[in-house]
Amino acid sequence: MKHVFFTPGPAQIYPTIPGHIQTALDADILSLSHRSPEFDTLFHETTEALMTLLSIPKDYRIYFLSSATECMERIIQNSVEKKSFHLVNGAFSERFAEMAKELGRKTGEYRVEMGNGFDFDQVRIPKDAELVCVTHNETSTGVLTNLDAVTNYEFQVTSCLRALDVVSSIPGVAIDFSAFDFVFWSVQKGFGLPAGLGVLVVSPKGFGKAVWLGKRTSIGSYHSIPSLENYRRKLQTPETPNVLGIYLLGKVAKDMIGAGLSRIVEDTHAKAKMLYDFFEKDDRFDLFVQETENRSPTVVVVRPHAGKSPIMKILQKNGLIVGEGYGPMKDTHMRIANFPAVTQEDVARLIQVLNDTSNN
Ligand SMILES: *Cc1c(COP(=O)(O)O)cnc(C)c1O
């Protein structure tokens, strides 16, 4: 039986992926030199499709890295000389802050309990912070941060750079790239691709900081933003990249342009509503995120009172794979990813199977 993956990464693959993989094989993409004109065309098509799909400002630059975690490291190395500031409400925002400390930077942090959203009236960004790091969607807890609140006055008055992790929100939730200097994700979540590719989008201001910092100190040897830029101008990457991943991302981005991003966003909200309505009513489950406005449309986190194992087994027998809880919540929570690759019918079937388990 073919399974449907409601897992928050790697996730259900986008439905057009098998066809694109076959085309890639037929067109010899897997043996393509990353220094050939054919690769330059492929690189160009993928970046253009992403710019169009996501309305990325024309003067922003797109780089291909190996993962979202690598993007975090590159951003800190290339834009923070001494101090970054982090909004922390779960494992991924925590990882970003830890990364800065491991790289010898000082951090300021505003923390709230897991499962909570931020009270932006309480956020005070220190004057010496060079970069604010925000995780749009905490995949570990199912909390979505309201980006209007992020770009409020407190953030407006500080001149520091802004980084946004959109790994598990994009493309199901709309993002205004122009409000940020570094936006990044990996492709095995909302885009429904095989893992092994990270995308980093950089503003002119973010790029300028990397060039400035690179003249004062080491900003990386494998990948620095200026070296990525030197190759990007030639429509290439410094190393041999994940050519198949870049190819597939361009194809899926084009498919999504065809489907319409606003329809994908609406569909995500419609499926999220089905899930939240179901779990609200069924008293065998608690929703982990209490405040309705903090609940993520793309990752729904629930605690089944009777434990997650029996329910996950029944779902699996029916071909439906959901995620376990993250870290310390591994055994108590289930995480249900609602990415574009799962359909309303898939969600309806998940709800149906969960309903049926209450009747026997
Ligand atoms: C999965 C995830 C990451 C890490 O992605 P990798 O591709 O494994 O590096 C980072 N941030 C968030 C919010 C995630 O969900």
Coordinates of C-alpha atoms and ligand atoms in Angstrom, one line a residue:
M1 CA 0.0 0.0 0.0
K2 CA 1.2 3.5 -0.8
H3 CA 1.3 5.6 2.3
V4 CA 0.3 9.2 2.8
F5 CA 2.8 11.1 4.9
F6 CA 1.5 13.7 7.3
T7 CA 5.0 13.9 8.8
P8 CA 6.7 17.3 9.2
G9 CA 9.8 16.5 7.1
P10 CA 10.7 14.5 5.2
A11 CA 7.1 14.8 4.2
Q12 CA 4.6 13.6 1.5
I13 CA 6.2 14.3 -1.9
Y14 CA 4.5 16.8 -4.2
P15 CA 2.3 14.8 -6.6
T16 CA 4.3 15.9 -9.7
I17 CA 7.7 14.7 -8.4
P18 CA 7.7 11.1 -9.8
G19 CA 7.1 12.5 -13.3
H20 CA 9.8 15.1 -12.9
I21 CA 12.3 12.5 -11.7
Q22 CA 11.6 10.4 -14.7
T23 CA 12.0 13.4 -17.0
A24 CA 15.3 14.2 -15.2
L25 CA 16.5 10.6 -15.9
D26 CA 15.5 10.8 -19.5
A27 CA 17.2 14.2 -20.0
D28 CA 20.5 13.0 -18.4
I29 CA 20.2 15.7 -15.6
L30 CA 21.8 13.3 -13.2
S31 CA 25.1 13.3 -15.1
L32 CA 25.0 17.0 -16.0
S33 CA 28.2 19.0 -15.3
H34 CA 27.6 21.8 -12.9
R35 CA 29.9 23.9 -15.1
S36 CA 27.9 23.4 -18.3
P37 CA 25.6 25.9 -20.1
E38 CA 22.7 23.4 -19.5
F39 CA 23.2 23.7 -15.8
D40 CA 23.3 27.5 -16.0
T41 CA 19.9 27.3 -17.7
L42 CA 18.5 25.0 -15.0
F43 CA 19.9 27.3 -12.2
H44 CA 18.3 30.3 -13.9
E45 CA 14.9 28.6 -14.4
T46 CA 14.8 27.5 -10.7
T47 CA 15.7 30.9 -9.3
E48 CA 13.3 32.7 -11.7
A49 CA 10.4 30.3 -10.8
L50 CA 11.0 30.9 -7.1
M51 CA 11.2 34.7 -7.6
T52 CA 7.8 34.6 -9.4
L53 CA 6.1 32.1 -7.2
L54 CA 7.0 33.8 -3.9
S55 CA 7.1 37.5 -5.2
I56 CA 10.7 37.8 -4.0
P57 CA 12.0 41.4 -4.5
K58 CA 14.0 41.7 -7.7
D59 CA 17.2 42.9 -5.9
Y60 CA 17.2 40.0 -3.5
R61 CA 19.6 37.0 -4.3
I62 CA 18.9 33.3 -4.0
Y63 CA 21.6 30.8 -3.0
F64 CA 21.5 27.0 -2.8
L65 CA 23.0 25.4 0.3
S66 CA 22.7 21.9 1.7
S67 CA 20.1 22.3 4.4
A68 CA 18.2 24.8 6.6
T69 CA 20.6 24.1 9.4
E70 CA 23.5 25.1 7.1
C71 CA 21.6 28.3 6.3
M72 CA 21.5 29.2 10.0
E73 CA 25.2 28.8 10.3
R74 CA 25.9 30.9 7.1
I75 CA 23.6 33.7 8.3
I76 CA 25.3 34.0 11.7
Q77 CA 28.8 33.8 10.2
N78 CA 28.1 36.3 7.5
S79 CA 26.1 38.9 9.3
V80 CA 27.0 38.9 13.0
E81 CA 30.3 40.2 14.3
K82 CA 29.4 40.1 18.0
K83 CA 25.8 39.8 18.9
S84 CA 22.5 38.3 17.6
F85 CA 19.1 38.4 19.2
H86 CA 16.7 35.4 19.1
L87 CA 13.0 34.8 19.7
V88 CA 12.9 31.4 21.2
N89 CA 9.8 29.2 21.7
G90 CA 10.8 25.7 20.7
A91 CA 13.6 23.4 19.4
F92 CA 14.3 25.1 16.1
S93 CA 14.5 28.6 17.3
E94 CA 16.7 27.2 20.1
R95 CA 19.0 25.6 17.6
F96 CA 19.5 29.0 15.8
A97 CA 20.5 30.6 19.1
E98 CA 22.8 27.7 20.0
M99 CA 24.4 28.0 16.6
A100 CA 25.3 31.6 17.3
K101 CA 26.8 30.7 20.7
E102 CA 28.8 27.8 19.2
L103 CA 30.2 30.3 16.7
G104 CA 31.4 32.4 19.6
R105 CA 28.8 35.2 19.3
K106 CA 26.9 36.7 22.2
T107 CA 23.2 36.3 22.1
G108 CA 20.2 38.2 23.5
E109 CA 17.1 36.1 23.8
Y110 CA 13.4 36.5 24.5
R111 CA 12.0 33.2 25.5
V112 CA 8.5 31.9 26.1
E113 CA 7.3 28.5 27.1
M114 CA 7.0 25.8 24.4
G115 CA 3.5 26.0 22.8
N116 CA 3.2 29.7 23.4
G117 CA 3.4 32.6 21.0
F118 CA 5.4 35.8 21.8
D119 CA 4.1 38.9 23.5
F120 CA 5.6 41.5 21.2
D121 CA 5.0 44.3 23.7
Q122 CA 7.6 42.6 25.8
V123 CA 10.3 42.3 23.1
R124 CA 13.2 44.6 23.7
I125 CA 16.0 44.3 21.2
P126 CA 19.3 45.3 22.6
K127 CA 21.0 48.3 20.9
D128 CA 24.1 46.3 20.1
A129 CA 22.2 43.4 18.4
E130 CA 23.2 43.1 14.7
L131 CA 20.6 40.5 13.7
V132 CA 17.2 39.4 15.0
C133 CA 16.4 35.7 14.4
V134 CA 12.8 34.6 14.1
T135 CA 11.4 31.1 13.4
H136 CA 8.1 31.6 11.5
N137 CA 6.7 28.2 12.3
E138 CA 8.0 26.3 15.3
T139 CA 7.8 22.8 13.9
S140 CA 8.5 21.3 17.3
T141 CA 5.3 22.7 18.9
G142 CA 3.0 23.9 16.2
V143 CA 3.1 27.6 16.9
L144 CA 3.0 30.1 14.0
T145 CA 4.4 33.6 14.7
N146 CA 2.4 36.4 13.3
L147 CA 4.7 38.3 10.9
D148 CA 2.8 41.5 11.2
A149 CA 3.7 41.5 14.8
V150 CA 7.4 40.8 13.9
T151 CA 7.6 43.9 11.7
N152 CA 5.9 46.2 14.3
Y153 CA 7.4 49.4 15.6
E154 CA 9.9 47.8 17.9
F155 CA 11.4 46.1 14.9
Q156 CA 11.0 49.1 12.7
V157 CA 13.1 51.4 14.9
T158 CA 16.0 49.1 15.2
S159 CA 18.4 49.2 12.2
C160 CA 19.5 45.6 12.8
L161 CA 19.2 42.9 10.2
R162 CA 16.3 40.3 10.3
A163 CA 16.5 36.6 9.7
L164 CA 13.4 34.4 9.2
D165 CA 13.3 30.6 9.2
V166 CA 10.3 29.6 7.0
V167 CA 11.2 25.9 6.8
S168 CA 7.8 24.6 7.8
S169 CA 5.5 27.5 6.7
I170 CA 6.5 28.1 3.1
P171 CA 4.7 27.9 0.7
G172 CA 1.4 27.2 2.6
V173 CA 1.6 30.5 4.4
A174 CA 2.2 33.9 2.7
I175 CA 5.5 35.6 3.4
D176 CA 6.5 39.2 2.7
F177 CA 10.2 38.8 1.9
S178 CA 10.8 42.5 1.7
A179 CA 10.5 42.8 5.5
F180 CA 13.5 40.5 6.0
D181 CA 17.2 40.3 5.1
F182 CA 17.7 36.6 5.3
V183 CA 14.9 34.1 4.6
F184 CA 15.6 30.4 4.4
W185 CA 14.1 26.9 4.2
S186 CA 14.9 23.4 3.2
V187 CA 12.8 21.6 0.5
Q188 CA 11.7 18.4 2.2
K189 CA 8.8 20.0 4.1
G190 CA 6.3 22.4 2.4
F191 CA 7.8 21.9 -1.1
G192 CA 7.5 18.2 -0.9
L193 CA 10.9 17.4 -2.4
P194 CA 13.4 14.8 -1.4
A195 CA 15.8 16.1 1.4
G196 CA 19.2 17.6 0.7
L197 CA 18.8 21.1 -0.4
G198 CA 18.5 24.4 1.5
V199 CA 17.5 27.8 0.0
L200 CA 18.8 31.1 1.3
V201 CA 17.3 34.4 0.1
V202 CA 19.4 37.5 0.9
S203 CA 18.5 41.2 0.7
P204 CA 20.9 43.9 -0.6
K205 CA 21.4 45.1 3.0
G206 CA 22.2 41.5 4.2
F207 CA 24.6 41.1 1.3
G208 CA 26.3 44.4 2.1
K209 CA 26.9 43.3 5.7
A210 CA 28.5 40.0 4.6
V211 CA 30.9 41.9 2.3
W212 CA 31.8 44.3 5.1
L213 CA 32.3 41.5 7.7
G214 CA 34.3 39.5 5.3
K215 CA 36.9 42.2 5.1
R216 CA 37.3 42.1 8.9
T217 CA 37.1 38.5 9.8
S218 CA 36.6 34.9 8.5
I219 CA 33.0 34.4 7.3
G220 CA 33.5 30.8 6.2
S221 CA 35.5 28.8 3.7
Y222 CA 33.1 26.2 2.3
H223 CA 30.4 28.7 1.7
S224 CA 30.4 32.4 2.3
I225 CA 27.8 34.8 0.9
P226 CA 30.3 36.7 -1.2
S227 CA 31.6 33.4 -2.7
L228 CA 28.1 32.2 -3.3
E229 CA 27.4 35.5 -5.1
N230 CA 30.5 35.2 -7.3
Y231 CA 29.2 31.9 -8.6
R232 CA 25.5 33.0 -8.7
R233 CA 26.5 35.6 -11.2
K234 CA 27.6 32.8 -13.5
L235 CA 24.4 30.9 -12.6
Q236 CA 26.5 28.4 -10.7
T237 CA 27.5 27.3 -7.2
P238 CA 31.0 27.1 -5.6
E239 CA 30.8 23.3 -5.2
T240 CA 29.1 20.5 -7.0
P241 CA 25.5 21.1 -5.8
N242 CA 22.4 18.9 -5.5
V243 CA 21.6 19.3 -9.2
L244 CA 18.6 17.0 -9.1
G245 CA 17.2 19.0 -6.1
I246 CA 17.7 22.3 -7.8
Y247 CA 16.0 20.9 -11.0
L248 CA 13.0 19.4 -9.1
L249 CA 12.6 22.6 -7.0
G250 CA 12.3 24.6 -10.3
K251 CA 9.8 22.2 -11.7
V252 CA 7.6 22.1 -8.5
A253 CA 7.8 25.9 -8.2
K254 CA 6.5 26.1 -11.8
D255 CA 3.7 23.6 -11.0
M256 CA 2.8 25.8 -8.0
I257 CA 2.8 28.9 -10.1
G258 CA 0.3 27.0 -12.3
A259 CA -1.8 26.0 -9.3
G260 CA -1.7 29.6 -8.0
L261 CA 0.1 30.4 -4.7
S262 CA -3.1 32.1 -3.3
R263 CA -5.0 28.9 -3.9
I264 CA -2.3 26.9 -2.2
V265 CA -2.5 29.2 0.8
E266 CA -6.3 29.1 0.9
D267 CA -6.3 25.3 0.6
T268 CA -3.8 25.1 3.4
H269 CA -6.2 27.1 5.6
A270 CA -9.2 25.0 4.6
K271 CA -7.4 21.8 5.5
A272 CA -6.1 23.3 8.8
K273 CA -9.7 24.2 9.7
M274 CA -10.8 20.6 9.1
L275 CA -8.1 19.3 11.4
Y276 CA -8.6 21.9 14.2
D277 CA -12.4 21.6 14.1
F278 CA -12.1 17.9 14.5
F279 CA -9.6 17.9 17.3
E280 CA -11.5 20.7 19.1
K281 CA -14.6 18.6 19.2
D282 CA -13.0 15.2 20.0
D283 CA -12.4 14.9 23.7
R284 CA -9.9 12.1 23.3
F285 CA -7.4 14.7 22.2
D286 CA -5.9 18.0 23.5
L287 CA -4.6 20.5 21.1
F288 CA -1.1 21.5 22.4
V289 CA -1.3 25.2 21.4
Q290 CA -4.0 26.8 23.6
E291 CA -4.3 30.2 21.9
T292 CA -6.2 29.9 18.7
E293 CA -4.3 32.7 17.0
N294 CA -1.0 31.0 17.6
R295 CA -2.0 27.7 16.0
S296 CA 0.0 26.8 13.0
P297 CA -1.9 26.0 9.8
T298 CA 0.9 23.7 8.6
V299 CA 1.8 21.7 11.7
V300 CA -1.0 20.6 14.0
V301 CA 0.2 19.2 17.4
V302 CA -2.1 17.1 19.5
R303 CA -1.9 15.0 22.7
P304 CA -4.0 11.9 22.6
H305 CA -5.0 11.1 26.2
A306 CA -4.6 7.4 25.7
G307 CA -1.1 7.7 24.3
K308 CA 0.0 8.2 20.8
S309 CA 1.1 4.6 20.0
P310 CA -2.2 2.8 19.6
I311 CA -3.6 5.6 17.4
M312 CA -0.5 5.9 15.3
K313 CA -0.6 2.1 14.7
I314 CA -4.2 2.2 13.5
L315 CA -3.4 5.2 11.2
Q316 CA -0.4 3.3 9.8
K317 CA -2.6 0.2 9.1
N318 CA -4.7 2.6 7.0
G319 CA -1.7 3.9 5.2
L320 CA -1.6 7.2 7.0
I321 CA 1.7 8.2 8.6
V322 CA 1.7 11.1 11.1
G323 CA 4.7 12.5 13.0
E324 CA 5.7 11.8 16.6
G325 CA 6.2 14.5 19.1
Y326 CA 9.4 16.5 19.0
G327 CA 12.2 15.8 21.5
P328 CA 10.9 15.5 25.1
M329 CA 7.3 15.3 23.7
K330 CA 8.2 12.3 21.4
D331 CA 5.9 9.9 23.3
T332 CA 3.1 12.2 24.2
H333 CA 2.4 14.2 21.1
M334 CA 1.5 13.6 17.5
R335 CA 2.4 16.1 14.9
I336 CA 0.3 16.3 11.8
A337 CA 1.9 18.2 8.9
N338 CA -0.5 19.9 6.6
F339 CA 1.7 20.7 3.6
P340 CA 0.5 21.4 0.1
A341 CA 1.2 17.8 -1.0
V342 CA -1.6 16.4 1.2
T343 CA -5.0 16.9 -0.3
Q344 CA -8.4 17.7 1.3
E345 CA -9.3 14.1 0.6
D346 CA -6.3 12.9 2.4
V347 CA -7.2 15.0 5.4
A348 CA -10.8 13.9 5.3
R349 CA -9.6 10.3 5.3
L350 CA -7.3 10.9 8.3
I351 CA -10.3 12.4 10.2
Q352 CA -12.5 9.5 9.1
V353 CA -10.1 6.9 10.4
L354 CA -9.7 8.8 13.7
N355 CA -13.4 9.0 14.0
D356 CA -13.8 5.2 13.3
T357 CA -11.3 4.4 16.1
S358 CA -13.7 6.0 18.6
N359 CA -16.5 3.6 17.6
N360 CA -14.7 0.3 18.3
Ligands
LIG1 C1 13.2 21.0 9.9 C2 13.5 22.4 10.3 C3 14.8 22.9 10.3 C4 16.0 22.1 9.9 O1 15.9 21.7 8.6 P1 17.1 20.8 8.0 O2 16.8 20.8 6.5 O3 17.0 19.5 8.6 O4 18.4 21.5 8.3 C5 14.9 24.2 10.7 N1 13.9 25.0 11.1 C6 12.6 24.5 11.1 C7 11.5 25.4 11.6 C8 12.4 23.2 10.7 O5 11.1 22.7 10.8

